[in-house]
Coordinates of C-alpha atoms and ligand atoms in Angstrom, one line a residue:
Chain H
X716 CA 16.7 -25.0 0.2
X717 CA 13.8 -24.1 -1.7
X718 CA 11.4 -27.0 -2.7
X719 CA 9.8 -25.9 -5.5
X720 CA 6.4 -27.2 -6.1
X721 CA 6.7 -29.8 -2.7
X722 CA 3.7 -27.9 -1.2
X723 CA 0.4 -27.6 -2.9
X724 CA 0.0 -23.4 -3.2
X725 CA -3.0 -22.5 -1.2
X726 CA -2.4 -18.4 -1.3
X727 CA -4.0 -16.1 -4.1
X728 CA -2.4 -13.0 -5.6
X729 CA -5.2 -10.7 -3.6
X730 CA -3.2 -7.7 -4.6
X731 CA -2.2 -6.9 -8.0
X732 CA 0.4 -3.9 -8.3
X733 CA 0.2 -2.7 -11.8
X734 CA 3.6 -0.5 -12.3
X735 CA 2.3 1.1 -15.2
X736 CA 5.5 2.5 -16.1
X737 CA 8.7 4.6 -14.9
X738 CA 8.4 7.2 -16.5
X739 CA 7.6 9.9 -13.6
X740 CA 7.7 14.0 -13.4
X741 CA 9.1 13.8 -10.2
X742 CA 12.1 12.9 -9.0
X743 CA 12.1 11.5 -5.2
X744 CA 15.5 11.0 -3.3
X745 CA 13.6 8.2 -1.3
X746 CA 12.1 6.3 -4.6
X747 CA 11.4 3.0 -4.5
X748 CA 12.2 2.4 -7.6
X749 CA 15.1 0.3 -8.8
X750 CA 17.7 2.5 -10.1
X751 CA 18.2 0.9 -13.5
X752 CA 14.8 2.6 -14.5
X753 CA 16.2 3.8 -17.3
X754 CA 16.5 0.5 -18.8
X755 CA 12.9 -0.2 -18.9
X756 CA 12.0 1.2 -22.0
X757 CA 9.7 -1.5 -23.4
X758 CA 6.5 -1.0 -21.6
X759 CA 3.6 -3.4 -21.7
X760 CA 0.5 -2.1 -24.6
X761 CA -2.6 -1.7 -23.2
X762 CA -3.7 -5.2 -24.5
X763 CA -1.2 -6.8 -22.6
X764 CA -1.8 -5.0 -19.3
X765 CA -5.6 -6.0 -20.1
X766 CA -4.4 -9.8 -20.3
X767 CA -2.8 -9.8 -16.8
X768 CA -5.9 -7.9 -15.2
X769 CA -8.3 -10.7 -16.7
X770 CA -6.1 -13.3 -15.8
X771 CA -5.4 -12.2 -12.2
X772 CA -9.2 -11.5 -11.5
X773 CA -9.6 -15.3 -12.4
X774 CA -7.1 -16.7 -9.7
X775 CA -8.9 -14.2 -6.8
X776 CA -7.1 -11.0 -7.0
X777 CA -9.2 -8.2 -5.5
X778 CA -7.3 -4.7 -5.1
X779 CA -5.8 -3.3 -8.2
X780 CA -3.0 -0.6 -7.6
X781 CA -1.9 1.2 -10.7
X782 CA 1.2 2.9 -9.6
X783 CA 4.8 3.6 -11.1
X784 CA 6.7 5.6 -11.6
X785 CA 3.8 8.1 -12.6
X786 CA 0.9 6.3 -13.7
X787 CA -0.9 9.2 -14.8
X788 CA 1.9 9.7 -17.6
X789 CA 0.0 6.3 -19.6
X790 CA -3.1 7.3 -21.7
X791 CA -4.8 4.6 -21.5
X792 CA -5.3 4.6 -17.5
X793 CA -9.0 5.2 -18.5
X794 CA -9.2 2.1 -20.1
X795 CA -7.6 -0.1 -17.9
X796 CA -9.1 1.3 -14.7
X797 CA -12.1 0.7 -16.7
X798 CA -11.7 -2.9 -17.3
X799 CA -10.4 -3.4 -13.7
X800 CA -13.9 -2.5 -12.5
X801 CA -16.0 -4.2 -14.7
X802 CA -14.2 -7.4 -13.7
X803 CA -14.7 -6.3 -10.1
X804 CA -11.6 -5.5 -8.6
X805 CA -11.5 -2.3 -6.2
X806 CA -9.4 0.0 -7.9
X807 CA -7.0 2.2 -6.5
X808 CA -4.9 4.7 -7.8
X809 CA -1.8 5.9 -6.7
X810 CA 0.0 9.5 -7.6
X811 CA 2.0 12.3 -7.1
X812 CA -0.8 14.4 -8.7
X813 CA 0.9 15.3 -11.5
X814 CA -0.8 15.1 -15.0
X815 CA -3.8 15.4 -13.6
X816 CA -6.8 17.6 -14.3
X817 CA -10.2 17.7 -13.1
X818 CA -11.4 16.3 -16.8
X819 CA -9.2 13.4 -15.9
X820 CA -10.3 13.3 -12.5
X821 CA -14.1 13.1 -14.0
X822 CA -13.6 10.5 -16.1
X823 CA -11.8 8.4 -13.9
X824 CA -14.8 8.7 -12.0
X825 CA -17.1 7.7 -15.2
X826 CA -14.2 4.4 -15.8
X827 CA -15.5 3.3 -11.9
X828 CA -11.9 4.4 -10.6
X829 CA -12.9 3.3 -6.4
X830 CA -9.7 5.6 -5.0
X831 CA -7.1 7.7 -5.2
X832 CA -3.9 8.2 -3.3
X833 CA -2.0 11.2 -4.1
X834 CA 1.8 11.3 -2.5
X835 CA 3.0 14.7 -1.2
X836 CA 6.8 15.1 -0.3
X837 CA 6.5 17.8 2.4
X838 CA 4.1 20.1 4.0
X839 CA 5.9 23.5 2.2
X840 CA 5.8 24.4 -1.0
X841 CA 10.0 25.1 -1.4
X842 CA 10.6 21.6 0.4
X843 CA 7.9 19.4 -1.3
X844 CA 9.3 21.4 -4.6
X845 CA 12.7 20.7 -4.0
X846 CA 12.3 17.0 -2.7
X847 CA 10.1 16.1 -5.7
X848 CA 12.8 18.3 -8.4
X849 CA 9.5 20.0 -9.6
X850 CA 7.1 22.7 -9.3
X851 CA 4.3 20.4 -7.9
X852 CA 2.9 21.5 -4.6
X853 CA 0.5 24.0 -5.5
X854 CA -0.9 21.0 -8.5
X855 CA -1.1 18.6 -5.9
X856 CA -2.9 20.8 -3.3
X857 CA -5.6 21.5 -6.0
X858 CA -6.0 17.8 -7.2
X859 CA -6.2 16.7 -3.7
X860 CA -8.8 19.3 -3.4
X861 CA -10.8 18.2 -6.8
X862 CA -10.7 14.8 -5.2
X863 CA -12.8 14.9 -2.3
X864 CA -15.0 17.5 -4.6
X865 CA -15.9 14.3 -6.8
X866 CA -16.5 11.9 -3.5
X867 CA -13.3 9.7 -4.1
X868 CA -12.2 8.0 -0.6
X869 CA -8.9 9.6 -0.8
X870 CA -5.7 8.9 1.5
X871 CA -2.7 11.4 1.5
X872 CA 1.0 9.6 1.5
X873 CA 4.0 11.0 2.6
X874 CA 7.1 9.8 3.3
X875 CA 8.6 10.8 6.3
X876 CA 12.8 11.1 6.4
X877 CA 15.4 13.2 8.2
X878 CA 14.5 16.4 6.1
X879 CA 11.0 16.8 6.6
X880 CA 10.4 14.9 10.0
X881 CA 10.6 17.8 12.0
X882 CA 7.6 19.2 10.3
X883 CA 5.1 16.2 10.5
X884 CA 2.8 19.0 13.0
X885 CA 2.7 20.9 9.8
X886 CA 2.3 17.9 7.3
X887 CA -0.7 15.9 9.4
X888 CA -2.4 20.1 9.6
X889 CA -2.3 19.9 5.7
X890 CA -4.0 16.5 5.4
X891 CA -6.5 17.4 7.9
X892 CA -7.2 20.8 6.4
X893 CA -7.6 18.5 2.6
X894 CA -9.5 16.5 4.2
X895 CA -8.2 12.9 3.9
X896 CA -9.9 10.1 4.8
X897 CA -6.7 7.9 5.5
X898 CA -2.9 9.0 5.8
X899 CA 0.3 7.2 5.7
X900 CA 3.5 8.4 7.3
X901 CA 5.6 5.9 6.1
X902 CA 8.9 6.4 7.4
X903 CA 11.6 5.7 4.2
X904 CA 12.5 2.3 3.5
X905 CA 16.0 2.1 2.3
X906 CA 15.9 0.1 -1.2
X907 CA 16.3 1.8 -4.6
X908 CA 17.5 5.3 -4.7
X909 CA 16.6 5.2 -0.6
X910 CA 19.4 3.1 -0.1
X911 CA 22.0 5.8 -2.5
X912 CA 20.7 8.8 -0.1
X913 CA 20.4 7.1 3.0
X914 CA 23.0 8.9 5.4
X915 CA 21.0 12.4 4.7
X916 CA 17.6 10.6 4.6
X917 CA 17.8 8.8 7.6
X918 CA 16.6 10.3 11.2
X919 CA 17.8 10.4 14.2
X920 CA 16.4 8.4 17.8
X921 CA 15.4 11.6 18.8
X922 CA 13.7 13.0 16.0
X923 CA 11.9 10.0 15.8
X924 CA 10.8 10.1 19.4
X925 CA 9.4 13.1 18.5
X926 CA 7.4 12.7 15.7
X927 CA 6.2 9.8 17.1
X928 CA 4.6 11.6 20.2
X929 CA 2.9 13.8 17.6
X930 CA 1.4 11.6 15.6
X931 CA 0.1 9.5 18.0
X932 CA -1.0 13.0 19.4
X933 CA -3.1 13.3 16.3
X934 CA -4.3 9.4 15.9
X935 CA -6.2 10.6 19.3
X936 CA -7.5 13.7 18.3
X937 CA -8.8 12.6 14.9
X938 CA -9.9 9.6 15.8
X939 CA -13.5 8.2 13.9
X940 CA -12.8 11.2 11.5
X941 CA -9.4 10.4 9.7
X942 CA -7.7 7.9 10.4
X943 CA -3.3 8.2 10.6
X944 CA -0.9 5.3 10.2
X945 CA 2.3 6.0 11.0
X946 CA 5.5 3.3 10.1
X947 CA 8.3 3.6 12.0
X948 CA 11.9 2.8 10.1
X949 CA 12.1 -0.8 11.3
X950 CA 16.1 -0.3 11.5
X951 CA 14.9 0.8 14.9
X952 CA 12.7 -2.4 15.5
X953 CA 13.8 -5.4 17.4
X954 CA 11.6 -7.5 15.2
X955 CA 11.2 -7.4 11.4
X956 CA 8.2 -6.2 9.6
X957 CA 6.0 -9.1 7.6
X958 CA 7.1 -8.4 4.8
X959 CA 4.5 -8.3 2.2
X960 CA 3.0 -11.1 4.4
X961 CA 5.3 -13.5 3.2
X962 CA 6.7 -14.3 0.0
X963 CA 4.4 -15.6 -2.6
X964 CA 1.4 -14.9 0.0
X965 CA -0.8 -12.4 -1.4
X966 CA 1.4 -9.5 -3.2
X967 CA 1.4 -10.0 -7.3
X968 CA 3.2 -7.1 -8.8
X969 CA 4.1 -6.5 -12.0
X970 CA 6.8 -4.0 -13.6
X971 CA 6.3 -2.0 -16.7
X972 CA 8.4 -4.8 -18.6
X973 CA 5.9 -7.2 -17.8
X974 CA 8.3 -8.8 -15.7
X975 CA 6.3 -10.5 -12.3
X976 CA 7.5 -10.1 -8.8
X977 CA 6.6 -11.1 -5.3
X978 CA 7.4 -7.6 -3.9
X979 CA 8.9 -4.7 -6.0
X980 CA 12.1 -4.5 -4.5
X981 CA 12.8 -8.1 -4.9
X982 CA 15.1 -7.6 -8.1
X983 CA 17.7 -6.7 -6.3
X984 CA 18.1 -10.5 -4.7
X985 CA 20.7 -12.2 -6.4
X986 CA 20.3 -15.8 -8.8
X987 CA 16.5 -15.0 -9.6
X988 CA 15.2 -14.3 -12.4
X989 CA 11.8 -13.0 -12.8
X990 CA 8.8 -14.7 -14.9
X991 CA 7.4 -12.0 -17.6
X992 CA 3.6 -12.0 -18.2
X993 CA 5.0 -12.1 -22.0
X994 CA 6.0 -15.3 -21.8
X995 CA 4.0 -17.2 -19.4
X996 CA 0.4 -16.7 -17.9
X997 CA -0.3 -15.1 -14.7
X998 CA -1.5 -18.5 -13.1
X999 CA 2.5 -20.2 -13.8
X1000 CA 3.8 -17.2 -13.0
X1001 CA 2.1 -17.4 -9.1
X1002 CA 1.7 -21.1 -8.8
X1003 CA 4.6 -23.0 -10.4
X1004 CA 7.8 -20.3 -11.4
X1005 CA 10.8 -21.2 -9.5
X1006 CA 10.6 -17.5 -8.4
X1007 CA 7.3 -17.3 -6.5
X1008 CA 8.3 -20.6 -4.6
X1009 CA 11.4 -19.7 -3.5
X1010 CA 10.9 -18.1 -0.5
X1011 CA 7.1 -19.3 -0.1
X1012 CA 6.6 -21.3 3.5
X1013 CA 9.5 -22.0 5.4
X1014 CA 11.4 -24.6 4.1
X1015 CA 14.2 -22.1 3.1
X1016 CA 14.5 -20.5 6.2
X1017 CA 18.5 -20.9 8.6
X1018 CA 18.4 -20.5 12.8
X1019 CA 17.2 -18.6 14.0
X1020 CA 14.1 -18.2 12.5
X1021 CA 13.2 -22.0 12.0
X1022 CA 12.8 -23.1 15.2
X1023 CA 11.2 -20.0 16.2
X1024 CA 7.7 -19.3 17.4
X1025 CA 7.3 -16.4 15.7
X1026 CA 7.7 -17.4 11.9
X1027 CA 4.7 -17.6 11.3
X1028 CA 4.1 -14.0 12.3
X1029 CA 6.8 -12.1 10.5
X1030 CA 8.0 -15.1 7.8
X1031 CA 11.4 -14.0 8.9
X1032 CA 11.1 -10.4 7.8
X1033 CA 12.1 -8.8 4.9
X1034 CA 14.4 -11.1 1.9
X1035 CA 15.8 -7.7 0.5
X1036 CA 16.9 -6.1 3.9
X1037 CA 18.4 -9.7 5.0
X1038 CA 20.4 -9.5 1.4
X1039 CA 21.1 -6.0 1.9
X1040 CA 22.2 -6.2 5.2
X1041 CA 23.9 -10.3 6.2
X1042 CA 24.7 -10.7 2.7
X1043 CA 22.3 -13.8 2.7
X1044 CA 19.0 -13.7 1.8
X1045 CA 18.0 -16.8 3.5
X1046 CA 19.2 -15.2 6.9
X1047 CA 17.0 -13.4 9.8
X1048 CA 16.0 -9.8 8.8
X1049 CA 18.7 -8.4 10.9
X1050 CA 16.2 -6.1 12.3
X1051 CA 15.1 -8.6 14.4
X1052 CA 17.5 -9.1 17.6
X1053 CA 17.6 -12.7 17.9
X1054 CA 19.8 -12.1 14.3
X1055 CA 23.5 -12.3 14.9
X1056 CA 23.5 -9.4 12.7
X1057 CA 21.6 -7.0 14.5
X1058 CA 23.8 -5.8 17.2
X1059 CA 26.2 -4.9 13.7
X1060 CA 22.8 -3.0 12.1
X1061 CA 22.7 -1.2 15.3
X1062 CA 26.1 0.0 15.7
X1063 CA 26.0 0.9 12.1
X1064 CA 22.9 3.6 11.9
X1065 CA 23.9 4.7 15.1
X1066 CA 27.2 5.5 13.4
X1067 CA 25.5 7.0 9.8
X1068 CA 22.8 8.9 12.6
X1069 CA 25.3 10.4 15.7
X1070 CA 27.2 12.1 13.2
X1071 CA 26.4 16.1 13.2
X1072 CA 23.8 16.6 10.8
X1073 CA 25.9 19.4 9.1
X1074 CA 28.6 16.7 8.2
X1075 CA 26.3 14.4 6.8
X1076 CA 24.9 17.0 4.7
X1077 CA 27.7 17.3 2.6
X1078 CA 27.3 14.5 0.0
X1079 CA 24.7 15.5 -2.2
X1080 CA 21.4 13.9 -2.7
X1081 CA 21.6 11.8 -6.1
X1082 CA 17.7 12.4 -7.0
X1083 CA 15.8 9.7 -9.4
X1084 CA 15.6 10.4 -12.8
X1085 CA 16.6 8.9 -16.2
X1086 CA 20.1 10.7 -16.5
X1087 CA 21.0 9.6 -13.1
X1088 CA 20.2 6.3 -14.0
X1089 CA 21.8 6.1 -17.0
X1090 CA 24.9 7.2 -15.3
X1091 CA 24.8 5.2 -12.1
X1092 CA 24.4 2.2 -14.6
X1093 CA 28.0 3.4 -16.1
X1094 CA 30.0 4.3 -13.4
Chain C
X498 CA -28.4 -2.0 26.0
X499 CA -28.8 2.3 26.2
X500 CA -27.6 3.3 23.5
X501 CA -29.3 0.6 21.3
X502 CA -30.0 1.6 17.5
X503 CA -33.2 2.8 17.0
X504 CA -35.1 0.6 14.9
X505 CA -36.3 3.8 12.2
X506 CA -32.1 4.3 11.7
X507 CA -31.3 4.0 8.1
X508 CA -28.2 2.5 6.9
X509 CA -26.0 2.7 4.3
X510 CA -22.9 1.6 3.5
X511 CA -20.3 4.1 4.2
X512 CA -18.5 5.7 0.6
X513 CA -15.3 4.4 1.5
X514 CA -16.3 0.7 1.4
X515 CA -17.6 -1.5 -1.3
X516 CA -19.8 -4.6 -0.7
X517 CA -19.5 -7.2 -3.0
X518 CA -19.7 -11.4 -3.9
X519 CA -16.2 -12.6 -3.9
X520 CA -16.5 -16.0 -6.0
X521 CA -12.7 -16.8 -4.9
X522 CA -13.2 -16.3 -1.2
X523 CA -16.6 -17.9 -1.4
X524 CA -17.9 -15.1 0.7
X525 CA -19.4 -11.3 0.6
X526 CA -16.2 -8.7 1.3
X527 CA -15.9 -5.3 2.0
X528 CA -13.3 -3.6 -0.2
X529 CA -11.7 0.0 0.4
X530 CA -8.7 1.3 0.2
X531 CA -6.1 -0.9 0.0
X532 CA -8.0 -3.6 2.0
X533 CA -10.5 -6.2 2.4
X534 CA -12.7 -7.7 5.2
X535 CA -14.1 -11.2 5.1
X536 CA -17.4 -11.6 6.2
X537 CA -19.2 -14.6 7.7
X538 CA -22.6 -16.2 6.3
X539 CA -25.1 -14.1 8.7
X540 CA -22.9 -10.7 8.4
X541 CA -23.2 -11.0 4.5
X542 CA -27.1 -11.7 4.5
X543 CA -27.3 -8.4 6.4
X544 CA -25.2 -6.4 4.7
X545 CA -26.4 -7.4 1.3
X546 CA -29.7 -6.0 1.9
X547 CA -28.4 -2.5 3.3
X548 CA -29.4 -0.1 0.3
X549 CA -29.4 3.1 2.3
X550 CA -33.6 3.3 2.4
X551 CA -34.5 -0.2 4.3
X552 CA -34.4 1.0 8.0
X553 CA -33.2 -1.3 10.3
X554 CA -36.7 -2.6 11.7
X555 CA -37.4 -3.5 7.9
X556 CA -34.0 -5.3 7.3
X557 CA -35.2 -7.2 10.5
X558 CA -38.5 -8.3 9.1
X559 CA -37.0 -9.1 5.8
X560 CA -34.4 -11.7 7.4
X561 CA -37.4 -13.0 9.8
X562 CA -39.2 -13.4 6.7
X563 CA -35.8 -15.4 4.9
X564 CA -35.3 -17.4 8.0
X565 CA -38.2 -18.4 9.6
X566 CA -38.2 -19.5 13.5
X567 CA -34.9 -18.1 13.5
X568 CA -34.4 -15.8 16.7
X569 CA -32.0 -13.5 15.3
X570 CA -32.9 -10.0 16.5
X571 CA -30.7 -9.8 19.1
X572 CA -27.4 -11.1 16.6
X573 CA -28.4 -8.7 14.5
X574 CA -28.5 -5.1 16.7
X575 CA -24.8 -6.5 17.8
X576 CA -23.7 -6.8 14.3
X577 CA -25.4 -3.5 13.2
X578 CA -23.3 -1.9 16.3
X579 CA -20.0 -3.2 15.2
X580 CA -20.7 -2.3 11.4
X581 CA -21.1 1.2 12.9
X582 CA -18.4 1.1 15.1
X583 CA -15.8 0.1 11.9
X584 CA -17.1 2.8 9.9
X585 CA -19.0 0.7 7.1
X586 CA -21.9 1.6 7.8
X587 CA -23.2 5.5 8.2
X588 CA -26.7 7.2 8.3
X589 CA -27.7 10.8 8.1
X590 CA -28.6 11.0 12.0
X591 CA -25.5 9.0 13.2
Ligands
SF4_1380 S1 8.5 8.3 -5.4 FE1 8.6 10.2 -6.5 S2 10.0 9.8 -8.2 FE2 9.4 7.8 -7.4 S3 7.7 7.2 -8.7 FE3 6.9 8.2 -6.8 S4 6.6 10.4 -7.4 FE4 8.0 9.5 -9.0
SF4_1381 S1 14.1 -15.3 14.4 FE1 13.2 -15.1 12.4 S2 11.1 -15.8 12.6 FE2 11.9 -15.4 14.7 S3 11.2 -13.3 15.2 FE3 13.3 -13.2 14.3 S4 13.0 -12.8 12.1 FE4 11.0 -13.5 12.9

């Protein structure tokens, strides 16, 4: 059982996610997105995405991510990146690159903007193009290029998944040759529109073992000049990620709607409902909503994680993926093998990956976008 | 130590990192991408005075001066070291 409000909060939002909006160019198989994007027409004004930075910045957050959908697609970015420095928050901005030009790039620069991430979806133009549903590669390779030409720290994200794993040689030899101070390999996490394609988006042991070897290959090689983190899929795991270092620990992230949440797949939990900076301030929001206390500490965790040593390491693991997976969102991440659940996990994405790849190529990917939404939110 | 710092080597703090006063922490922080590091009372004194044309004999003088009978040479070449070694710190001959 939650006890809402029995311990006195000691943790600060240190990380502000500003999700801009979800309106996006691109249209990712692996989003992260919920799929009901089309539903979230009412976007916060600029004044009211100005309120939540002020307010934030008060209770100790430090990084600012703008993010989305595209965030690039809102024209009043300058301002609020802007604003975001001037109170002192580093600011980083997070892309696919498209919709932007090098006068934006400049006077993002001017506004104090600290960093830029820009996402690629493959290392080839007629992959990334056909991942992302749109003529983007070429764009992105110049903006990642304009980047570094106006000093931004910039890190390169890609996420990694059964139809462009093989090349990660050829993806790291991209982000080398642009010139990126930091990349991510992030293996897919299934939520969102992940979860919908996950049978074709999903690798197998040994295409992991693989890419694994190469990328550590690389750490080596590059290391004191560029640094590579690579996550595996923690369905191969025997213990659970922290996820976002515990509910209600640092992570503050706001949706287009204004609506607040402890981690941005959280809506998909069942019986919460989610504080809107519309409504309430940002300091309720954190320190007294029902919501954020939920799953704060550890007085709602079941066996086995409450008598184990290691809750304090991985907070159980992730609420969604227990949900997802057990049904419960109070159980173990099932990733974790002291889970009576796990040995089920395993059994099933061995099942979804020994299948031929040929046969599990047959359903199609559903990729995100409005009219996919729409319909998925019909059917 | 042979491969000590040389005391003419001037640093700055590297463009991927941000020094600043964090009121809420109650401590100076490095900020970069996506991250944050805490630093202690002696780490922010030094750090605070790096302005990429003090070399490190000068910062050395200039925290003698601020803490007088304070033997602190020694703590400072190790923290100097391990700035480098992170990456916050660069200079045009290192
Ligand atoms: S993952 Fe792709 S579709 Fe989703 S917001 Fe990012 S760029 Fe857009
Ligand atoms: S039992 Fe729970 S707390 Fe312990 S390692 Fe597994 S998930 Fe983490």
């Amino acid at each position: 059982m939650a006890m809402v409000g029995s311990v006195p909060n000691q943790s600060k939002p240190l990380w502000l996610l500003a999700e801009l909006t979800y309106r996006c160019p691109l249209q990712c198989p692996y989003c992260s997105n919920p799929l009901d994007i089309a539903k979230y027409k009412e976007e916060l004004d600029t004044e009211g995405w100005l309120r939540v930075l002020r307010e934030a910045r008060k209770m100790g957050a430090a990084q600012l991510g703008f993010s989305g959908g595209e965030p690039l697609v809102r024209q009043d970015l300058e301002i609020l990146i802007a604003e975001g420095r001037k109170l002192g928050y580093y600011t980083n901005l997070i892309t696919s690159g498209v919709g932007m030009d090098e006068a934006r790039i400049a006077a993002f620069k001017e506004a104090g903007l600290d960093h830029i991430q820009i996402s690629f979806q493959a290392s080839n133009e007629e992959l990334n193009n056909y991942l992302g549903g749109s003529d983007s590669f070429q764009h992105k390779y110049d903006m990642a290029r304009l980047v570094k030409k106006y000093e931004y720290p910039m890190v390169l994200n890609i996420v990694i998944h059964r139809q462009n794993i093989d090349q990660i040689e050829d993806i790291i030899k991209m982000t080398i040759d642009l010139q990126a101070d930091y990349v991510e390999l992030a293996s897919t996490q299934y939520y969102g529109w992940s979860k919908l394609n996950e049978a074709q988006l999903l690798p197998t042991r040994e295409q992991l073992a693989r890419a694994e070897r190469i990328a550590h290959e690389y750490q080596e090689r590059m290391k004191g000049r560029m640094r590579i983190l690579y996550v595996v899929p923690d369905y191969y795991e025997t213990r659970p990620k922290a996820c976002m270092n515990g509910w209600g620990s640092i992570f503050l992230t706001i949706s287009p709607d204004g609506s607040a949440l402890p981690c941005h797949a959280a809506r998909q939990l069942p019986g919460m409902t989610f504080p809107n900076v519309r409504t309430h301030s940002v300091d309720w929001i954190w320190n007294q909503s029902p919501t954020f206390n939920f799953y704060r500490g550890d007085n709602w965790m079941q066996e086995p994680c409450r008598s184990c040593p290691e809750k304090t390491k991985d907070f159980g693991g992730c609420r969604c993926q227990a949900y997802m997976l057990t049904g419960d969102a109070t159980n173990a991440d099932p990733v974790c093998d002291k889970s009576a659940y796990h040995a089920e996990l395993v059994a099933q994405v061995d099942a979804m990956t020994m299948k031929p790849l040929s046969s599990r190529d047959t359903k199609p990917l559903v990729f995100r976008n409005m009219r996919n939404s729409k319909e998925l939110a019909s059917a | 130590m042979s491969d000590e710092l040389p005391p003419t080597l001037i640093p700055r703090i590297a463009p991927m990192f941000r020094l600043q006063w964090e009121e809420a922490q109650n401590c100076h922080v490095l900020l970069y991408p996506e991250g944050m590091v805490k630093l202690g009372g002696s780490a922010g004194e030094i750090l605070k005075r790096i302005d990429g044309k003090k070399s490190i004999s000068t910062l050395i003088d200039e925290l003698k001066a601020q803490f007088p009978g304070v033997p602190l040479e020694a703590d400072v070449h190790k923290f100097l070291e391990t700035a480098y070694g992170n990456g916050w710190l660069r200079s045009e001959s290192k």
